Amino acid sequence: MELPQLCNIQALVKEIKGGMFSNIDYPNSFVSPSAYDTAWLAMIPDSEQPFSRPMFENCLNWVLNNQREDGSWGELDGHGNNTIESLPATLACIIVLKRWNSGNPHQIQNGLDYVRANVEKLVGDNNYEQRPRWFAIVFPAMLELASAVGLEIVFPHPIRGAVMDILYQRQQILDSEELAGKNHYPPLLAYLEALPPLYDAHQEQIAKHLSFDGSLFHSPSATARAYMATGNDKCLAYLQSLVQTCADHGVPPMYPIDEDLMKLCIVNQLQRLGLAEHFLQEIKDVLAQVYRNYKNEELSAKPINSETTQLYKDSLAFQLLRMHGYSVSPWTFCWFLNNQEILDEIEKNPECFSSVMLNVYRATDLTFAEEYELQEARSFARKSLEKTMTTGSGGPDDVTFTSFRKVIKHELDFPWLTRMEHLEYRMWIEEKDMNALWKGKASFHRLSRYYNDKLMQLAIHNYEFRQSVYKQELEELKRWSTDNNLCDMGFGREKTTYCYFASAAAIGVSLPYDSQVRLIFAKSAILITVADDFFDMEGSLNELKSLADAVKRWDGKGLSGHSKTIFGALDSLVSELAEKHLQQQGRDITNDLKDIWYETFASWLTEATWSKSGRTPSMEEYLETGMISIAAHTLVLTASCFLNPSLPNYKFRPAQYDTVTKLLMLVPRLLNDIQSYQKEIADGKQNSVILYLRENPEADIEDSVAYVRELIAAKEKELLEHALMDGFSDLPRPCKQLHLFCMKAFQMFFHSSNRYDSNTEMIDDIQKAFYIPLKLQTPKPLIKVMLNQLPLPLHHHSRSKNDYRSVANCFNINGKRSLAAPRVRWPVSRNFGYKNNIVMGVPPNIRFSFF
């Protein structure tokens, strides 16, 4: 092993444990701050010096010090690319700098240049159908407010149509939606800061929709605007609490943040990046706490205005808890199926719920037998996601949505049981939205840049190190296959690389770097492939009987040719494994290994005898033999002897096979039968598809295939439950997990076609798994500025009394507290050439310059 690379990984793990998990009870530290919301808090004037300083100066300081080198503020995706959210965020930040005459003048100009240069890239001219609703509400409002403070936005002619389309889209939204209607989520009132000044929202209406904590839909920006419009004490208390908790690091897009949701997201990130092996105890502790909290919660109706976050949390909790063996009811998240109002809302606005429905769909991957509510939830989620894909607005953050649509398509096209974990880790590392957590009122909540960069760094090192280990092991396996004369038999399939790919990509990810189980599994798979082909296509009946008898006696005398080669390789493998097991665990398993291999060879002989004699077995007789001949149990039970804790000795005996083992023997056999029945009909052989057709004359071949598929689906659910949950057997959990991963390997090979027999279908996956480097981009740095180089906000002595109006205008208009015409007078800025007092929320007629 490459020790320096391993040392780097261990150092990063130690650093993350000391940093991330020491703050696990402080959820705000994990969410990337929202430049847009922080800027809105910085707009609130101080109550004592309203025209010289903001109420929350640390919010202004955060804006001053968090502009990136390209001039932007706002969210970055997981690879450091700007998202569409950066456009309104950058406008909000330069507006607040202009408002307080703060910072370096170049900051404002750089921000303007960024917006002008990137509108076309991030918005485009032909993506009307794909612009998020939130963007159509917020972006025009920031353009208008920028114009109101004297910032001219000059757009090039090629994107004139795009900008006008956005304005038209906003008008359609405002004309068709109610302020606090339930037909759209979030409702318009959640975007209070971005609503036109004449949009009727009175103090009473705002107060009616305040949460118990004084916030407006837990949105800092909307609550800031509500406070400036009404002076509500509860809003102020919420904002003060928010700033006291968060503002030195910027405020989050939602506050407060659900602590359990944040913990679940961290665990989910670790698992999807392939890092769970390094944080087993931390994950165990987090899930135990979340489970206790769920058990203590009383069932209650889910409020309509928080269904997205709640449903996301509940479905994620179900998925993670069930995967780790906790007993959780499907109704933990299937409650939404009994709420017609929520169902209608999702059906009307699938794009708003796309990330939530994707999470629901993923949760239903873990469906057990007779869990009909999960099947209903899966069907509903799939239809919603398919509708999202066809309408062309499948994602909340990138205006082209290609990334999010790619993730949805991957989930819909490839069932979880068919996907290899190692390649799933790669896909998530390369996914630009891998730092996305859950959907907010605008873009995603994202993992903070610091923690995201640390996890990405570790994930990259971890994946590349595993690639190097896998390449070395594959070369070792090829040498073993050559030394035992198994790679050039002159007949059948040479599948050394395929066997190791299944072992490493599906099974090996749950094992330590230095585990010997991968090679043991792969060597057994190679030998099974060669021997099965010999019995199936090459050997005469006498040769097959002699070989099977030799295995029974464990004596290769009298064998020759291919039979001698196969027995020699088998004898060598069994001797190697028995010696290792004796040295490591002090127990001789030689006879156990010989017995299970003879059972396998005897089943191949039985099938060969049927084929060569023309005998047709019954379905029961066929499955009794076929479950053994597929040799899945031979692979798993042999490898399980080298796990920690290892397979109990008595579980090697056929009469003592565990239920999960018997299910593993059945499902791969049926999967293989579905993909091989056409060839076997031509060869005059039998399998379950053919036998069902024979025993049911009224059925046609499609009926037979459907019957076998239904049987597979039912048995998969049973196997999944036995593999994940305790109480069914005394098999150690690592052994049960190995059963599950082995089934996934067979699913990968035989779910949609016979990929195992193809010489081309697996090439791309193998190249990605072992050889092709990760494809990543470099994050964008912040502008490097020193605090003492920045002008401070202007103080009141620098202005004349005539430049100001009372801050009371923020809250009282003609004796009424209404948003119908709220005015916040901002001081004239001599430095920046304001010609008139600026009316907050009532911008002058906007003029867009095009060229």
Coordinates of N, CA and C in Angstrom, one line a residue, residues 241-415:
S241 N -31.9 37.5 17.6 CA -31.4 36.1 17.9 C -30.6 35.5 16.8
L242 N -31.1 35.8 15.6 CA -30.4 35.3 14.4 C -29.0 35.8 14.3
V243 N -28.9 37.1 14.5 CA -27.6 37.8 14.3 C -26.6 37.4 15.5
Q244 N -27.2 37.3 16.7 CA -26.3 36.9 17.8 C -25.7 35.5 17.6
T245 N -26.5 34.6 16.9 CA -26.1 33.3 16.7 C -25.2 33.1 15.5
C246 N -25.5 33.9 14.4 CA -24.9 33.5 13.1 C -24.1 34.6 12.4
A247 N -24.3 35.9 12.7 CA -23.9 36.9 11.7 C -22.4 37.1 11.5
D248 N -21.6 36.7 12.5 CA -20.2 36.8 12.3 C -19.7 36.0 11.1
H249 N -20.5 35.0 10.8 CA -20.2 34.1 9.7 C -21.2 34.2 8.6
G250 N -22.1 35.2 8.6 CA -23.1 35.3 7.6 C -24.3 34.6 8.1
V251 N -25.5 35.0 7.7 CA -26.7 34.3 8.2 C -27.2 33.2 7.2
P252 N -27.8 32.2 7.7 CA -28.2 31.1 6.8 C -29.5 31.5 6.1
P253 N -29.8 30.8 5.0 CA -31.0 31.1 4.3 C -32.3 30.7 5.0
M254 N -32.2 30.0 6.1 CA -33.3 29.6 7.0 C -32.9 29.6 8.4
Y255 N -33.7 30.1 9.3 CA -33.3 30.1 10.7 C -34.6 30.0 11.5
P256 N -34.7 29.1 12.5 CA -33.6 28.2 13.0 C -33.5 27.0 12.1
I257 N -32.4 26.3 12.2 CA -32.1 25.1 11.4 C -32.4 23.9 12.2
D258 N -33.2 23.0 11.7 CA -33.5 21.7 12.4 C -32.2 20.9 12.7
E259 N -31.9 20.7 14.0 CA -30.6 20.1 14.3 C -30.6 18.7 13.8
D260 N -31.7 17.9 14.0 CA -31.7 16.5 13.5 C -31.5 16.5 12.0
L261 N -32.2 17.4 11.3 CA -32.1 17.4 9.8 C -30.7 17.6 9.4
M262 N -30.0 18.5 10.1 CA -28.6 18.8 9.7 C -27.7 17.6 10.0
K263 N -27.9 16.9 11.1 CA -27.1 15.7 11.4 C -27.4 14.6 10.3
L264 N -28.6 14.5 10.0 CA -29.0 13.5 8.9 C -28.3 13.8 7.6
C265 N -28.2 15.1 7.3 CA -27.6 15.5 6.0 C -26.1 15.2 6.1
I266 N -25.5 15.4 7.2 CA -24.0 15.1 7.3 C -23.8 13.6 7.2
V267 N -24.6 12.8 7.8 CA -24.4 11.4 7.6 C -24.6 11.0 6.2
N268 N -25.7 11.6 5.6 CA -25.9 11.3 4.2 C -24.8 11.6 3.3
Q269 N -24.2 12.8 3.5 CA -23.0 13.2 2.8 C -21.8 12.2 2.9
L270 N -21.6 11.8 4.1 CA -20.5 10.9 4.4 C -20.7 9.6 3.6
Q271 N -22.0 9.1 3.6 CA -22.2 7.8 2.9 C -22.1 8.0 1.4
R272 N -22.7 9.1 0.9 CA -22.7 9.2 -0.6 C -21.3 9.5 -1.1
L273 N -20.5 10.0 -0.3 CA -19.1 10.3 -0.8 C -18.2 9.1 -0.5
G274 N -18.7 8.0 0.1 CA -17.9 6.8 0.3 C -17.0 7.0 1.5
L275 N -17.4 7.8 2.5 CA -16.5 8.1 3.6 C -17.0 7.4 4.9
A276 N -18.1 6.7 4.9 CA -18.8 6.2 6.1 C -17.8 5.3 6.9
E277 N -17.0 4.6 6.2 CA -16.0 3.6 6.9 C -15.1 4.3 7.9
H278 N -14.9 5.6 7.7 CA -14.0 6.4 8.5 C -14.7 7.0 9.7
F279 N -16.0 7.0 9.7 CA -16.8 7.6 10.8 C -17.9 6.7 11.3
L280 N -17.6 5.5 11.5 CA -18.6 4.5 11.9 C -19.2 4.9 13.3
Q281 N -18.3 5.2 14.3 CA -18.9 5.5 15.6 C -19.6 6.8 15.6
E282 N -19.1 7.8 14.9 CA -19.8 9.1 14.8 C -21.2 8.9 14.2
I283 N -21.3 8.1 13.1 CA -22.6 7.9 12.4 C -23.5 7.1 13.4
K284 N -23.0 6.2 14.1 CA -23.8 5.4 15.0 C -24.4 6.3 16.1
D285 N -23.6 7.2 16.6 CA -24.0 8.1 17.7 C -25.1 9.0 17.2
V286 N -24.9 9.6 16.0 CA -25.9 10.5 15.4 C -27.2 9.8 15.2
L287 N -27.2 8.7 14.6 CA -28.4 8.0 14.2 C -29.1 7.5 15.5
A288 N -28.4 7.1 16.5 CA -29.0 6.7 17.8 C -29.8 7.9 18.4
Q289 N -29.2 9.1 18.3 CA -29.8 10.2 18.9 C -31.1 10.6 18.1
V290 N -31.0 10.6 16.7 CA -32.1 10.9 15.9 C -33.2 9.9 16.1
Y291 N -32.9 8.6 16.3 CA -33.9 7.6 16.5 C -34.6 7.8 17.8
R292 N -33.9 8.2 18.9 CA -34.5 8.5 20.2 C -35.5 9.7 20.0
N293 N -35.0 10.7 19.3 CA -35.9 11.8 19.1 C -37.2 11.5 18.3
Y294 N -37.1 10.6 17.3 CA -38.3 10.2 16.6 C -39.2 9.4 17.5
K295 N -38.6 8.6 18.3 CA -39.5 7.7 19.2 C -40.2 8.6 20.2
N296 N -39.6 9.7 20.5 CA -40.2 10.6 21.6 C -41.2 11.6 21.0
E297 N -41.2 11.8 19.7 CA -42.1 12.7 19.1 C -43.5 12.2 19.0
E298 N -44.5 13.0 19.3 CA -45.9 12.6 19.2 C -46.3 12.9 17.8
L299 N -47.2 12.0 17.3 CA -47.7 12.1 15.9 C -48.5 13.4 15.9
S300 N -48.3 14.2 14.9 CA -49.0 15.5 14.7 C -49.1 15.8 13.3
A301 N -50.1 16.6 12.9 CA -50.3 17.1 11.6 C -49.1 17.9 11.1
K302 N -48.7 17.8 9.9 CA -47.6 18.5 9.4 C -48.1 19.8 8.8
P303 N -47.6 21.0 9.2 CA -48.1 22.3 8.7 C -47.8 22.4 7.2
I304 N -48.8 23.0 6.6 CA -48.7 23.1 5.1 C -47.5 23.9 4.6
N305 N -47.1 24.9 5.4 CA -46.0 25.7 4.9 C -44.6 25.2 5.2
S306 N -44.5 23.9 5.8 CA -43.2 23.4 6.1 C -43.1 21.9 5.5
E307 N -44.1 21.6 4.7 CA -44.1 20.2 4.2 C -42.9 19.8 3.5
T308 N -42.3 20.7 2.7 CA -41.1 20.3 1.9 C -39.9 19.9 2.8
T309 N -39.6 20.7 3.8 CA -38.5 20.4 4.7 C -38.8 19.2 5.6
Q310 N -40.1 19.2 6.1 CA -40.4 18.1 7.0 C -40.4 16.7 6.2
L311 N -41.0 16.7 5.0 CA -41.0 15.5 4.2 C -39.6 15.0 3.8
Y312 N -38.8 16.0 3.5 CA -37.4 15.7 3.2 C -36.7 15.1 4.4
K313 N -36.9 15.7 5.5 CA -36.2 15.2 6.7 C -36.8 13.8 7.1
D314 N -38.0 13.6 7.0 CA -38.6 12.3 7.4 C -38.2 11.2 6.5
S315 N -38.2 11.5 5.2 CA -37.8 10.4 4.3 C -36.3 10.1 4.4
L316 N -35.5 11.1 4.6 CA -34.1 10.9 4.8 C -33.8 10.1 6.1
A317 N -34.5 10.4 7.1 CA -34.4 9.7 8.4 C -34.8 8.2 8.2
F318 N -35.9 8.0 7.6 CA -36.3 6.6 7.3 C -35.2 5.8 6.6
Q319 N -34.7 6.5 5.5 CA -33.7 5.8 4.7 C -32.5 5.4 5.5
L320 N -31.9 6.4 6.2 CA -30.7 6.1 7.0 C -30.9 5.2 8.1
L321 N -32.0 5.4 8.9 CA -32.2 4.5 10.0 C -32.5 3.1 9.6
R322 N -33.3 2.9 8.6 CA -33.5 1.5 8.1 C -32.3 0.9 7.6
M323 N -31.5 1.6 6.8 CA -30.2 1.1 6.3 C -29.3 0.6 7.4
H324 N -29.4 1.2 8.6 CA -28.5 0.9 9.7 C -29.2 0.0 10.7
G325 N -30.3 -0.6 10.3 CA -30.9 -1.7 11.1 C -32.0 -1.3 12.1
Y326 N -32.4 0.0 12.1 CA -33.4 0.5 13.1 C -34.8 0.1 12.5
S327 N -35.6 -0.2 13.5 CA -37.0 -0.5 13.1 C -37.8 0.7 13.0
V328 N -38.1 1.2 11.8 CA -38.9 2.4 11.6 C -40.1 2.1 10.7
S329 N -41.2 2.7 11.1 CA -42.4 2.5 10.3 C -42.4 3.3 9.0
P330 N -42.9 2.8 7.9 CA -43.0 3.6 6.7 C -43.8 4.9 6.9
W331 N -44.7 4.9 7.9 CA -45.5 6.1 8.1 C -44.7 7.2 8.7
T332 N -43.5 6.9 9.0 CA -42.6 8.0 9.4 C -42.5 9.1 8.4
F333 N -42.6 8.7 7.1 CA -42.6 9.8 6.1 C -43.8 9.6 5.1
C334 N -44.5 8.5 5.2 CA -45.6 8.3 4.2 C -46.9 9.0 4.7
W335 N -46.8 9.8 5.8 CA -47.9 10.6 6.2 C -48.5 11.5 5.1
F336 N -47.6 11.9 4.2 CA -48.1 12.8 3.2 C -49.1 12.2 2.3
L337 N -49.2 10.8 2.2 CA -50.1 10.2 1.4 C -51.6 10.4 1.9
N338 N -51.7 10.7 3.1 CA -53.1 10.9 3.7 C -53.5 12.3 3.7
N339 N -52.7 13.2 3.1 CA -53.0 14.6 3.1 C -53.2 15.1 1.7
Q340 N -54.5 15.1 1.3 CA -54.8 15.4 -0.1 C -54.4 16.8 -0.5
E341 N -54.4 17.7 0.4 CA -53.9 19.1 0.1 C -52.5 19.1 -0.3
I342 N -51.6 18.3 0.4 CA -50.2 18.2 0.0 C -50.0 17.5 -1.3
L343 N -50.8 16.4 -1.5 CA -50.7 15.7 -2.7 C -51.0 16.6 -3.9
D344 N -52.1 17.3 -3.8 CA -52.5 18.2 -4.9 C -51.4 19.3 -5.1
E345 N -50.8 19.8 -4.1 CA -49.8 20.8 -4.2 C -48.6 20.3 -5.0
I346 N -48.2 19.0 -4.6 CA -47.1 18.4 -5.3 C -47.4 18.2 -6.8
E347 N -48.6 17.7 -7.1 CA -49.0 17.4 -8.4 C -49.0 18.7 -9.3
K348 N -49.4 19.8 -8.7 CA -49.5 21.1 -9.4 C -48.2 21.7 -9.6
N349 N -47.2 21.5 -8.7 CA -45.9 22.1 -8.7 C -44.8 21.1 -8.5
P350 N -44.7 20.2 -9.4 CA -43.7 19.1 -9.3 C -42.3 19.6 -9.2
E351 N -42.0 20.7 -9.9 CA -40.6 21.3 -9.9 C -40.2 21.8 -8.5
C352 N -41.2 22.3 -7.8 CA -40.9 22.9 -6.4 C -40.6 21.7 -5.4
F353 N -41.1 20.6 -5.7 CA -40.9 19.4 -4.8 C -40.0 18.4 -5.4
S354 N -39.3 18.7 -6.4 CA -38.5 17.7 -7.1 C -37.4 17.1 -6.2
S355 N -36.7 17.9 -5.4 CA -35.7 17.4 -4.6 C -36.3 16.5 -3.4
V356 N -37.5 16.9 -3.0 CA -38.1 16.2 -1.9 C -38.6 14.8 -2.5
M357 N -39.2 14.8 -3.6 CA -39.7 13.6 -4.2 C -38.6 12.7 -4.6
L358 N -37.4 13.2 -4.9 CA -36.3 12.4 -5.2 C -35.9 11.7 -3.9
N359 N -35.9 12.4 -2.8 CA -35.6 11.8 -1.5 C -36.6 10.7 -1.1
V360 N -37.9 11.0 -1.4 CA -38.9 10.0 -1.1 C -38.7 8.7 -1.9
Y361 N -38.4 8.9 -3.2 CA -38.1 7.8 -4.1 C -36.9 7.0 -3.6
R362 N -35.9 7.6 -3.1 CA -34.7 6.9 -2.6 C -35.1 6.1 -1.4
A363 N -35.9 6.7 -0.5 CA -36.3 6.0 0.7 C -37.0 4.7 0.4
T364 N -37.8 4.7 -0.7 CA -38.6 3.5 -1.0 C -37.7 2.4 -1.6
D365 N -36.5 2.7 -1.9 CA -35.6 1.6 -2.3 C -35.5 0.5 -1.2
L366 N -35.8 0.9 0.0 CA -35.7 0.0 1.1 C -37.0 -0.6 1.6
T367 N -37.8 -1.0 0.6 CA -39.1 -1.5 0.8 C -39.0 -3.0 1.2
F368 N -39.7 -3.4 2.3 CA -39.8 -4.8 2.7 C -41.1 -5.4 2.1
A369 N -41.3 -6.7 2.4 CA -42.5 -7.4 1.9 C -43.7 -6.8 2.5
E370 N -44.8 -6.6 1.7 CA -46.1 -6.2 2.1 C -46.1 -4.8 2.7
E371 N -45.2 -4.0 2.3 CA -45.2 -2.6 2.8 C -45.8 -1.8 1.6
Y372 N -47.2 -1.9 1.5 CA -47.9 -1.3 0.4 C -47.8 0.2 0.4
E373 N -47.7 0.8 1.6 CA -47.7 2.3 1.6 C -46.4 2.8 1.0
L374 N -45.3 2.0 1.1 CA -44.1 2.4 0.5 C -44.2 2.2 -1.1
Q375 N -44.9 1.2 -1.5 CA -45.1 1.0 -2.9 C -45.9 2.2 -3.5
E376 N -46.9 2.6 -2.7 CA -47.7 3.8 -3.2 C -46.9 5.0 -3.2
A377 N -46.1 5.2 -2.2 CA -45.2 6.4 -2.2 C -44.2 6.4 -3.3
R378 N -43.7 5.2 -3.6 CA -42.7 5.1 -4.7 C -43.4 5.5 -6.1
S379 N -44.6 4.9 -6.3 CA -45.3 5.2 -7.5 C -45.6 6.7 -7.6
F380 N -46.1 7.3 -6.6 CA -46.4 8.8 -6.6 C -45.1 9.6 -6.9
A381 N -44.0 9.3 -6.2 CA -42.8 10.0 -6.3 C -42.3 9.8 -7.8
R382 N -42.3 8.7 -8.3 CA -41.8 8.4 -9.6 C -42.6 9.2 -10.7
K383 N -43.9 9.2 -10.5 CA -44.8 10.0 -11.5 C -44.4 11.5 -11.4
S384 N -44.2 12.0 -10.2 CA -43.9 13.4 -10.0 C -42.5 13.7 -10.6
L385 N -41.6 12.8 -10.4 CA -40.2 13.1 -11.0 C -40.3 13.0 -12.5
E386 N -41.0 12.0 -13.0 CA -41.2 11.9 -14.5 C -41.8 13.2 -15.1
K387 N -42.8 13.7 -14.4 CA -43.4 15.0 -14.8 C -42.5 16.1 -14.8
T388 N -41.6 16.1 -13.8 CA -40.6 17.2 -13.7 C -39.6 17.1 -14.8
M389 N -39.2 15.9 -15.2 CA -38.3 15.7 -16.3 C -38.9 16.2 -17.6
T390 N -40.2 15.9 -17.8 CA -40.8 16.2 -19.1 C -41.2 17.7 -19.2
T391 N -41.4 18.4 -18.1 CA -41.7 19.8 -18.2 C -40.5 20.7 -18.3
G392 N -39.3 20.1 -18.1 CA -38.0 20.8 -18.3 C -37.6 21.7 -17.3
S393 N -38.2 21.6 -16.1 CA -37.8 22.5 -15.0 C -37.5 21.7 -13.7
G394 N -36.5 20.8 -13.9 CA -36.3 19.8 -12.8 C -35.4 20.1 -11.7
G395 N -34.9 21.3 -11.6 CA -34.0 21.6 -10.5 C -34.1 23.0 -10.0
P396 N -33.7 23.2 -8.8 CA -33.9 24.5 -8.2 C -32.8 25.4 -8.2
D397 N -31.6 25.1 -8.8 CA -30.5 25.9 -8.6 C -29.8 26.3 -9.8
D398 N -29.5 25.5 -10.7 CA -28.8 25.8 -11.9 C -29.8 26.0 -13.0
V399 N -29.8 27.2 -13.7 CA -30.9 27.5 -14.6 C -31.0 26.5 -15.7
T400 N -30.0 25.8 -16.1 CA -30.1 24.8 -17.2 C -30.5 23.5 -16.6
F401 N -30.4 23.3 -15.3 CA -30.8 22.1 -14.6 C -30.2 20.8 -15.1
T402 N -29.2 20.9 -15.9 CA -28.7 19.6 -16.5 C -28.1 18.7 -15.4
S403 N -27.5 19.3 -14.3 CA -27.0 18.5 -13.3 C -28.1 17.8 -12.5
F404 N -29.1 18.5 -12.0 CA -30.1 17.9 -11.2 C -30.9 16.9 -12.0
R405 N -31.2 17.2 -13.3 CA -31.9 16.3 -14.2 C -31.1 15.0 -14.4
K406 N -29.8 15.2 -14.4 CA -29.0 14.0 -14.6 C -29.1 13.1 -13.4
V407 N -29.2 13.6 -12.2 CA -29.3 12.8 -11.0 C -30.7 12.1 -11.0
I408 N -31.7 12.9 -11.3 CA -33.1 12.3 -11.3 C -33.1 11.1 -12.4
K409 N -32.6 11.4 -13.5 CA -32.6 10.4 -14.6 C -31.9 9.1 -14.1
H410 N -30.7 9.3 -13.5 CA -30.0 8.2 -13.0 C -30.8 7.3 -12.0
E411 N -31.5 8.0 -11.1 CA -32.3 7.3 -10.1 C -33.4 6.5 -10.7
L412 N -34.1 7.2 -11.7 CA -35.2 6.5 -12.4 C -34.8 5.4 -13.3
D413 N -33.7 5.5 -13.9 CA -33.2 4.5 -14.9 C -32.6 3.3 -14.3
F414 N -31.9 3.5 -13.2 CA -31.1 2.4 -12.6 C -31.5 2.1 -11.1
P415 N -32.3 1.1 -10.9 CA -32.7 0.8 -9.5 C -31.5 0.7 -8.6

